[in-house]
CSV table of C-alpha atoms and ligand atoms in Angstrom, one decimal:
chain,number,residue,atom,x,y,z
A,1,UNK,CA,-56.7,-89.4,-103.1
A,2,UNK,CA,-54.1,-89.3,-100.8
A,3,UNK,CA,-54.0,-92.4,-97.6
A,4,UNK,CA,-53.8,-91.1,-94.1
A,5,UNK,CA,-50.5,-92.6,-94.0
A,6,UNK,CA,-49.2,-90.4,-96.8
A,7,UNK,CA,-50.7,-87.1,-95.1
A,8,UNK,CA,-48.7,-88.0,-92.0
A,9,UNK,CA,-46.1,-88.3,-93.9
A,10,UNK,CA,-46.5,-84.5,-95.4
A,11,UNK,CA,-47.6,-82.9,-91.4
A,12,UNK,CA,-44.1,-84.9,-89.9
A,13,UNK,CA,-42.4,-83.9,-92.9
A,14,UNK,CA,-43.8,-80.1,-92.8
A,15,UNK,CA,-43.0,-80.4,-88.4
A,16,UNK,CA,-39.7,-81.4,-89.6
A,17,UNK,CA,-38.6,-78.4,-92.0
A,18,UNK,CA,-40.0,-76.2,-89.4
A,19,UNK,CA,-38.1,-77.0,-86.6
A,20,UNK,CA,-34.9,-77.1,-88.8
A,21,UNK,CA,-35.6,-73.6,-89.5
A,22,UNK,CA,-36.0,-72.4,-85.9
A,23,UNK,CA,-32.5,-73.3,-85.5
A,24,UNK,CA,-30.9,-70.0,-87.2
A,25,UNK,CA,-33.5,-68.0,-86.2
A,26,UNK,CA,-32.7,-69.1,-82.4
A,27,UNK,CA,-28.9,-69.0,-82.4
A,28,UNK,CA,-29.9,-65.5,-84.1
A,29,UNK,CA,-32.2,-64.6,-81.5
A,30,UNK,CA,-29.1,-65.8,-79.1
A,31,UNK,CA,-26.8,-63.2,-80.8
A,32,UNK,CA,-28.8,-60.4,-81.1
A,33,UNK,CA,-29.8,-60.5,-77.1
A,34,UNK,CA,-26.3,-61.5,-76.0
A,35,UNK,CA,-24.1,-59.8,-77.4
A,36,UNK,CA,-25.7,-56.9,-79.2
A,37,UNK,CA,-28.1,-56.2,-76.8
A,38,UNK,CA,-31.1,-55.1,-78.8
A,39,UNK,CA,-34.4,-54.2,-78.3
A,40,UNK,CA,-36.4,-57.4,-77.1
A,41,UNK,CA,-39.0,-56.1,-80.3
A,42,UNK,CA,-36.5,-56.2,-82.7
A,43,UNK,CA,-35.1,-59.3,-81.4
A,44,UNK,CA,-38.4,-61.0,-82.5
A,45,UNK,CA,-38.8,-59.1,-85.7
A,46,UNK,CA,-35.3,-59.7,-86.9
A,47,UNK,CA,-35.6,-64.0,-85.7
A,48,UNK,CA,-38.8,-64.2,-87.2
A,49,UNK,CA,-37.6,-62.3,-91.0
A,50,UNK,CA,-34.5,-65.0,-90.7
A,51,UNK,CA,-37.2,-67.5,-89.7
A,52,UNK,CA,-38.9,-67.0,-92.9
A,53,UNK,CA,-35.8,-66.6,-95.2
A,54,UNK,CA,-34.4,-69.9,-93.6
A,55,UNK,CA,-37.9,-72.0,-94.0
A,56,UNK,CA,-37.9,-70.7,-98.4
A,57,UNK,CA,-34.4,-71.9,-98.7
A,58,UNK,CA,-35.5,-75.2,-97.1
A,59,UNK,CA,-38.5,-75.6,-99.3
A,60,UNK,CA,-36.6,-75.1,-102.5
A,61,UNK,CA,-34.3,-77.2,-101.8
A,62,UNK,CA,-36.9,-79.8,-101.1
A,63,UNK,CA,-38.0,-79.6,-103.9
A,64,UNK,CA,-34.8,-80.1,-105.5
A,65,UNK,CA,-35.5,-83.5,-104.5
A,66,UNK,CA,-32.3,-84.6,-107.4
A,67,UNK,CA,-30.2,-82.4,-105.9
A,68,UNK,CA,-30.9,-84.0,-102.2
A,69,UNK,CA,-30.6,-87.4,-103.3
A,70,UNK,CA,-27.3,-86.5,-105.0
A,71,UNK,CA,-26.0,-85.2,-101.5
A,72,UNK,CA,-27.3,-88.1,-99.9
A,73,UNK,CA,-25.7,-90.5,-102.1
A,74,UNK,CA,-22.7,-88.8,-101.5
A,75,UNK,CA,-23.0,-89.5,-97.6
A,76,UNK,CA,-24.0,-92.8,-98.6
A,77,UNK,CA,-20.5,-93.5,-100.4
A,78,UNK,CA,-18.7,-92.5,-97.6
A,79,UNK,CA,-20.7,-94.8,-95.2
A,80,UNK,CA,-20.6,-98.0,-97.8
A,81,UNK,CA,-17.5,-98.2,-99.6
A,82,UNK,CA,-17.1,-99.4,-103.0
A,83,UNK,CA,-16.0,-103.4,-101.8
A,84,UNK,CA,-19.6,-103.6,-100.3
A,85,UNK,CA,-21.7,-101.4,-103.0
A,86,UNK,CA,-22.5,-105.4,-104.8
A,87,UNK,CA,-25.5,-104.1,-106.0
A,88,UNK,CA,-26.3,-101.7,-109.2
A,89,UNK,CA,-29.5,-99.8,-110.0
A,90,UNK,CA,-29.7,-98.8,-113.5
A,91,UNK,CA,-32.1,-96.2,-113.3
A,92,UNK,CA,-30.5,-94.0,-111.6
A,93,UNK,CA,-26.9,-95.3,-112.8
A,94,UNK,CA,-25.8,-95.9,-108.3
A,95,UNK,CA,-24.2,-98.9,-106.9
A,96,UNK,CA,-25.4,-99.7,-104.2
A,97,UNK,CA,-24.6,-102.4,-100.6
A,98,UNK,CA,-28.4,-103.5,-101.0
A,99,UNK,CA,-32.0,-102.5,-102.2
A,100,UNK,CA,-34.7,-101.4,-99.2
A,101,UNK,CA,-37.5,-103.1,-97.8
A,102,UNK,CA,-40.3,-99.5,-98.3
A,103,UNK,CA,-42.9,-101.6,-95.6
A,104,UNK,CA,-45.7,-101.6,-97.6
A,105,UNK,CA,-46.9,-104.5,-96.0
A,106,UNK,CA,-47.0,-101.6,-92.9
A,107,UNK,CA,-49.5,-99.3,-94.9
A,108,UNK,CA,-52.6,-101.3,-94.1
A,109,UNK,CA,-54.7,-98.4,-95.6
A,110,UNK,CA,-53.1,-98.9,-98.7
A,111,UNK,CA,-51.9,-102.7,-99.1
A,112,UNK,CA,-52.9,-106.2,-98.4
A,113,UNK,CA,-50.0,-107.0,-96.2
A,114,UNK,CA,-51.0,-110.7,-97.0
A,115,UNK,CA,-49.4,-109.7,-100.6
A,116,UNK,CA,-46.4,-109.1,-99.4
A,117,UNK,CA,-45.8,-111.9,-97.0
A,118,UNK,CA,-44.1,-114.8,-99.3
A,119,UNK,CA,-41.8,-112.4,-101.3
A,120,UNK,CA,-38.6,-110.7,-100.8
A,121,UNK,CA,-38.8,-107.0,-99.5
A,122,UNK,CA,-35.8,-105.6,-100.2
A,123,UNK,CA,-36.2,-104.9,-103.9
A,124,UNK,CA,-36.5,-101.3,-104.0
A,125,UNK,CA,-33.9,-98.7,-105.0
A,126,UNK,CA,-33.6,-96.6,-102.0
A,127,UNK,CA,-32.4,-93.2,-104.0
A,128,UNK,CA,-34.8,-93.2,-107.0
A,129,UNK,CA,-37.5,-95.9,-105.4
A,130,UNK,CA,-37.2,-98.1,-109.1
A,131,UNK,CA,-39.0,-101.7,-108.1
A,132,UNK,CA,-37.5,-104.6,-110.4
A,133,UNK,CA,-40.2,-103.7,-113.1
A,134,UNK,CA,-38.6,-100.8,-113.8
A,135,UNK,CA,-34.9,-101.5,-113.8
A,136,UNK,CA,-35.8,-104.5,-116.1
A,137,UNK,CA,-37.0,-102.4,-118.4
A,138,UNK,CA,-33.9,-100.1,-117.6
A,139,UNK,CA,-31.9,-102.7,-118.6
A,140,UNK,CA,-33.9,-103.1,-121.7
A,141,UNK,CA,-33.7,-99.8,-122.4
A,142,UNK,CA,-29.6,-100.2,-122.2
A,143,UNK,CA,-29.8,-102.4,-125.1
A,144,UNK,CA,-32.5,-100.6,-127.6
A,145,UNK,CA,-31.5,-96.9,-127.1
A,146,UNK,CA,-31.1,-96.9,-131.0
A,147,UNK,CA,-34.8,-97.1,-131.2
A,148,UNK,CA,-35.3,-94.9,-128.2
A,149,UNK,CA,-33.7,-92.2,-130.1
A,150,UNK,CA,-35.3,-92.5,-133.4
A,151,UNK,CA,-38.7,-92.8,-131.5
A,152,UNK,CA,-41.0,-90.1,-130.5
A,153,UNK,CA,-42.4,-91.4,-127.4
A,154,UNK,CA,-45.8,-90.6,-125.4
A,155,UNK,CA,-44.8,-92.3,-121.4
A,156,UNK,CA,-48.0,-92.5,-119.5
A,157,UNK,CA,-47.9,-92.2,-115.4
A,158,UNK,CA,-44.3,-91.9,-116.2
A,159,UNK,CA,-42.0,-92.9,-113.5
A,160,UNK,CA,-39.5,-90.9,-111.4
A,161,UNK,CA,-36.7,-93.6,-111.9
A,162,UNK,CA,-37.3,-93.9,-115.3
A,163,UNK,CA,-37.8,-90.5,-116.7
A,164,UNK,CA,-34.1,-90.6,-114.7
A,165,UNK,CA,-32.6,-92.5,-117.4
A,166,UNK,CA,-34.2,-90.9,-119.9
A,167,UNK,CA,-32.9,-87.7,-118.6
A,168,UNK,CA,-29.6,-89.1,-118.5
A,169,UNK,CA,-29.8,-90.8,-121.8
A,170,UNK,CA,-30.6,-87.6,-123.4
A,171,UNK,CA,-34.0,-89.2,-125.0
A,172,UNK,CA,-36.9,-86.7,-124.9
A,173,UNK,CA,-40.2,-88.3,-123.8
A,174,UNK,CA,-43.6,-86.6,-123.6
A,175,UNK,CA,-45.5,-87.1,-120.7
A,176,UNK,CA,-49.0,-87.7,-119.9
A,177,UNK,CA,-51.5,-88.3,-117.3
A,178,UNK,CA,-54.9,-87.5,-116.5
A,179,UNK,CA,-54.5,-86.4,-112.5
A,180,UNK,CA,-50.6,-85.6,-112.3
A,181,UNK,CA,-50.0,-81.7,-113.1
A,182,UNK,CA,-46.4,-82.1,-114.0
A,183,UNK,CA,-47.6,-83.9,-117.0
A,184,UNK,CA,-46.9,-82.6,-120.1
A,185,UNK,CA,-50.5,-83.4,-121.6
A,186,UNK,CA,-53.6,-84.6,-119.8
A,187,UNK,CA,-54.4,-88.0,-121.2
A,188,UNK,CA,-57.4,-90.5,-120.2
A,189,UNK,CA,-55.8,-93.4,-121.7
A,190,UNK,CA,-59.3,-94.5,-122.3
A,191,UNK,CA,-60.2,-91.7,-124.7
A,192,UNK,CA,-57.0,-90.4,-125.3
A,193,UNK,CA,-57.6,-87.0,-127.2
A,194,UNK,CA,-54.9,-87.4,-129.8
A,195,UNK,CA,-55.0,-88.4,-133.9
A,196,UNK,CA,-54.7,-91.5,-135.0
A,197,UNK,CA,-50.9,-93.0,-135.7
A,198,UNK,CA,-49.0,-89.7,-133.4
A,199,UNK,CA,-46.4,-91.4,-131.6
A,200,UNK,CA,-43.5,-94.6,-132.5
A,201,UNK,CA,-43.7,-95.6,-128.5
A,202,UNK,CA,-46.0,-95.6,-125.9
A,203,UNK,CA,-45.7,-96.6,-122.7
A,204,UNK,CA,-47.9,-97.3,-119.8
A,205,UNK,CA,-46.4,-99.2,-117.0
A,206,UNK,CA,-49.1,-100.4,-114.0
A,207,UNK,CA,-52.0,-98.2,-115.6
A,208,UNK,CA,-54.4,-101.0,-116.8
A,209,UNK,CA,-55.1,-101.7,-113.4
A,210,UNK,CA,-56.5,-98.4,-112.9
A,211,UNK,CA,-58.9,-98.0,-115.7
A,212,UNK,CA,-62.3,-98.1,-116.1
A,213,UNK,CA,-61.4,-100.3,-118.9
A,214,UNK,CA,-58.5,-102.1,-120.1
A,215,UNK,CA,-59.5,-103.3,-123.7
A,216,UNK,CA,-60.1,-99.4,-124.3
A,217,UNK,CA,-57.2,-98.5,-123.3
A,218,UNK,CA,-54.9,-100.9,-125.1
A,219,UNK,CA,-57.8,-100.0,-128.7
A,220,UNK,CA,-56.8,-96.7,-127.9
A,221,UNK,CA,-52.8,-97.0,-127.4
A,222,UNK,CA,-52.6,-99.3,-130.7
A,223,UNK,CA,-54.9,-96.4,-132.8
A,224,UNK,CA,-52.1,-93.7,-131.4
A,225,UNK,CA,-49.0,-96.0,-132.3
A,226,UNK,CA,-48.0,-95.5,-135.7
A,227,UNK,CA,-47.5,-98.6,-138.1
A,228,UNK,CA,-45.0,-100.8,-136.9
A,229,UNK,CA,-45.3,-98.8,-133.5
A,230,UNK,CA,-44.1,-100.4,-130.1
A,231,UNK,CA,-46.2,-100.4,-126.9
A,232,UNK,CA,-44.3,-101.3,-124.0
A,233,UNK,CA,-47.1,-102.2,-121.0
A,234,UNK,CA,-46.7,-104.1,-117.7
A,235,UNK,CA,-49.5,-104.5,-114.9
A,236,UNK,CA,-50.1,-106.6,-112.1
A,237,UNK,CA,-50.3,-110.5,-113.1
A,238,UNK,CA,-51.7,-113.4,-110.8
A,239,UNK,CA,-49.9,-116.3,-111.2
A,240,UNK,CA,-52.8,-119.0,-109.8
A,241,UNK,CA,-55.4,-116.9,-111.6
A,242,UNK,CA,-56.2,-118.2,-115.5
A,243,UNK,CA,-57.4,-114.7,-116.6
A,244,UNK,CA,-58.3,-111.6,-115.8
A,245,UNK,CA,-60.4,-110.9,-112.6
A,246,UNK,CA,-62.4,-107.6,-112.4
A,247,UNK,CA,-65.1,-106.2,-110.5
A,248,UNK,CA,-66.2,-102.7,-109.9
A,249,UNK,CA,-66.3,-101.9,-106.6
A,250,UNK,CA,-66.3,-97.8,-104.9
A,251,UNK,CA,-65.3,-99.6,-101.5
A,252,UNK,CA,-61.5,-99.3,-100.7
A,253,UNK,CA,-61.6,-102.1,-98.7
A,254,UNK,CA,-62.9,-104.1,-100.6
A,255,UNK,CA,-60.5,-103.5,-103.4
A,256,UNK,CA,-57.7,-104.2,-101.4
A,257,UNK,CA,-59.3,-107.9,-100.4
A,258,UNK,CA,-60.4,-108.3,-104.3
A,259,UNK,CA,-56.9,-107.2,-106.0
A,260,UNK,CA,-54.0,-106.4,-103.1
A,261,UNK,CA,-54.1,-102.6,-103.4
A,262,UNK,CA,-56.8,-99.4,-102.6
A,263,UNK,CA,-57.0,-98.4,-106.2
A,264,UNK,CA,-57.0,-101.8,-108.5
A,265,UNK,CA,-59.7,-102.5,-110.6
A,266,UNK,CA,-58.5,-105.6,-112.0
A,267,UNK,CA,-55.9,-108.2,-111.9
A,268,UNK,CA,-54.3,-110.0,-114.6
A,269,UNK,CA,-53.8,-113.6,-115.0
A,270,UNK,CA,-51.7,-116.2,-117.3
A,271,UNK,CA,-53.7,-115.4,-120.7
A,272,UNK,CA,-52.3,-111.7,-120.6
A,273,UNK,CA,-49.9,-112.1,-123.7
A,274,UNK,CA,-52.9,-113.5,-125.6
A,275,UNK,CA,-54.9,-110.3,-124.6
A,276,UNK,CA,-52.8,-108.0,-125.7
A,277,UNK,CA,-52.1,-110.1,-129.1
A,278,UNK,CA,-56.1,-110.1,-129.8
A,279,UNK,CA,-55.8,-106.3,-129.7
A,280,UNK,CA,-54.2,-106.5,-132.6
A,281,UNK,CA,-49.7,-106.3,-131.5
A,282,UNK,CA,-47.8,-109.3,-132.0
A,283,UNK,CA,-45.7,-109.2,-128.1
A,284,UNK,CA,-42.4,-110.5,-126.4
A,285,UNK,CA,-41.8,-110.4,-122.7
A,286,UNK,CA,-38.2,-109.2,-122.0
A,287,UNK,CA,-36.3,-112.0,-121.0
A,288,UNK,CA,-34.5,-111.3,-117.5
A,289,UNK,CA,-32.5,-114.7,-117.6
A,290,UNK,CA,-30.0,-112.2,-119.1
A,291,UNK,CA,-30.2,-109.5,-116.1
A,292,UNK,CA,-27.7,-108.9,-114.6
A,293,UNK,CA,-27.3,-110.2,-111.2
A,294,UNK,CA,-26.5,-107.1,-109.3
A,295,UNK,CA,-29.9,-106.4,-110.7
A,296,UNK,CA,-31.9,-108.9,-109.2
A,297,UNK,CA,-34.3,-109.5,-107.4
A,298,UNK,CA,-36.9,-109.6,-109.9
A,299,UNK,CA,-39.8,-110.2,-109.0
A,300,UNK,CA,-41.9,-108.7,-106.0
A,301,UNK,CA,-42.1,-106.7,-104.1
A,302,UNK,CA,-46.4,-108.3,-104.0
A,303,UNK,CA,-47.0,-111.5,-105.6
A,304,UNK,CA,-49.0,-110.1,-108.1
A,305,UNK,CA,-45.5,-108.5,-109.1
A,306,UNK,CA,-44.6,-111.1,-111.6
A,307,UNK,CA,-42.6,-107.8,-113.2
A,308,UNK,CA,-43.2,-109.4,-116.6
A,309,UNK,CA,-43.0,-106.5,-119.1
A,310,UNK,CA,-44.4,-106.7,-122.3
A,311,UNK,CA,-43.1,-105.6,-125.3
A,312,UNK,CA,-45.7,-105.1,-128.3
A,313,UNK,CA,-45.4,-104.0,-131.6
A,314,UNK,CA,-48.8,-103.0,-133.0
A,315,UNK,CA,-49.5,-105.2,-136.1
A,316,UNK,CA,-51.9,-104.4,-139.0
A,317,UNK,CA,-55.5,-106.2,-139.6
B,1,LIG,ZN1,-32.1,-96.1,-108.4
């Protein structure tokens, strides 16, 4: 469900791309009275058609949302020039003079702003929105794209900057997710409706927090994996809590105060490596001591953002 602050969002957006196309359809207007001297009827007929025309070419392009960002990243270079671009995001392969501070902490609806306090804001990639999670795994990525390549891979809630360096990588991923249309299949990671042993690699970055249940869901992503398969998972993790905290709850509120955000079900805590291990995968964390700085930071941008990303490889009972 979307927050009120992301419908806002839309209407000022949807204000916005409306007033942008008045413009040619008022200098038009302009023209056509001036200096042609028409008809005040055909005046209004002929603005309003270029009104129309001008308000479709906006909404594509929107929706080219690549496209945009590559044009503003092109404004972007001219404003910061190389010498002060110190910082690098891997996702979407663009230097950059700093990461962005998005103001969760500001969408109350949303967020525990209390979450947010202690940590560093300005972690976020402001052309493809990566958080540290995912350009540590990025970086990962960098290293392993042998077995990216030989792996057929099912990405679940896949990620905008991620599925950008797949795209640029040239590794095919399928999709899934169980509300997201754009998804290649619809997937309830708790019953997911595939055969046993399909895929070499799933992954499912920030979803166990979701679900109705997360011991399902990692049962059900080891019986899709086949022998020797690789899980990559990462959720929220607690650092003062000793294991997992959980509690169903249909108030919003209420899950904000219980697990920092409107739709957690559940936090982790320090025994997560041995959870996933008891579902049968013998797991690694990637190690950022090797990340490079330009990177960094990586944790945040809550404290439950430990960013620790695990990497599993399903093991045989
Ligand atoms: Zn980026």
């Amino acid at each position: 469900m979307r927050s009120a602050a992301e419908r806002s969002k839309q209407l000022r957006n949807a204000v916005l791309v409306s007033a942008i196309s008045l413009i040619p359809a008022g200098i038009a207007a302009a023209i056509l009275c001036l200096c042609l001297k028409l008809a005040p009827a055909l005046v209004i007929l002929i603005s309003a058609l270029i009104f129309v025309i001008a308000l479709a070419v906006l909404l594509i392009l929107w929706k080219k949302t690549d496209l945009i960002r590559s044009i503003l990243y092109y404004l972007y270079k001219v404003r910061h020039p190389e010498g002060s671009r110190k910082y690098f995001c891997p996702c979407c392969n663009r230097s950059l003079s700093g990461f962005a501070d998005m103001r969760y902490y500001d969408d109350t609806e949303r967020f525990d702003p209390a979450r947010f306090k202690k940590q560093r804001q300005d972690v976020i990639c402001p052309f493809c929105y990566s958080a540290p999670r995912q350009r540590i795994l990025a970086c990962w990525a960098e290293k392993n794209t042998d077995l990216l390549r030989r792996s057929e891979i099912l990405y679940f809630a896949p990620e905008y900057s991620m599925m950008k360096w797949f795209r640029r990588n040239k590794i095919k991923v399928t999709t899934a997710d169980l509300y997201d249309k754009r998804a290649d299949l619809k997937l309830d990671i708790t019953k997911i409706d595939l055969p046993d042993e399909s895929y070499d690699m799933v992954i499912a970055n920030h979803v166990l927090e979701h679900v109705s249940s997360y011991e399902a869901a990692l049962s059900e992503l080891r019986r899709i994996l086949k022998p020797d398969g690789t899980m990559i998972v990462s959720f929220p993790i607690d650092p003062d809590l000793d294991t997992v905290k959980e509690q169903e709850t249909g108030n919003a509120e209420e899950r904000i105060r219980l697990f920092g955000q409107n739709d957690h079900v559940r936090v982790f805590g320090k025994d997560s490596e041995d959870i996933i291990s008891s579902s049968g995968f013998s797991v690694s964390i990637i190690d950022v001591s090797d990340t490079p700085d330009p990177y960094l930071p990586v944790t945040g941008p809550a404290d439950y953002d430990s960013n620790n990303i695990f990497i599993c490889r399903r093991t045989e009972t």
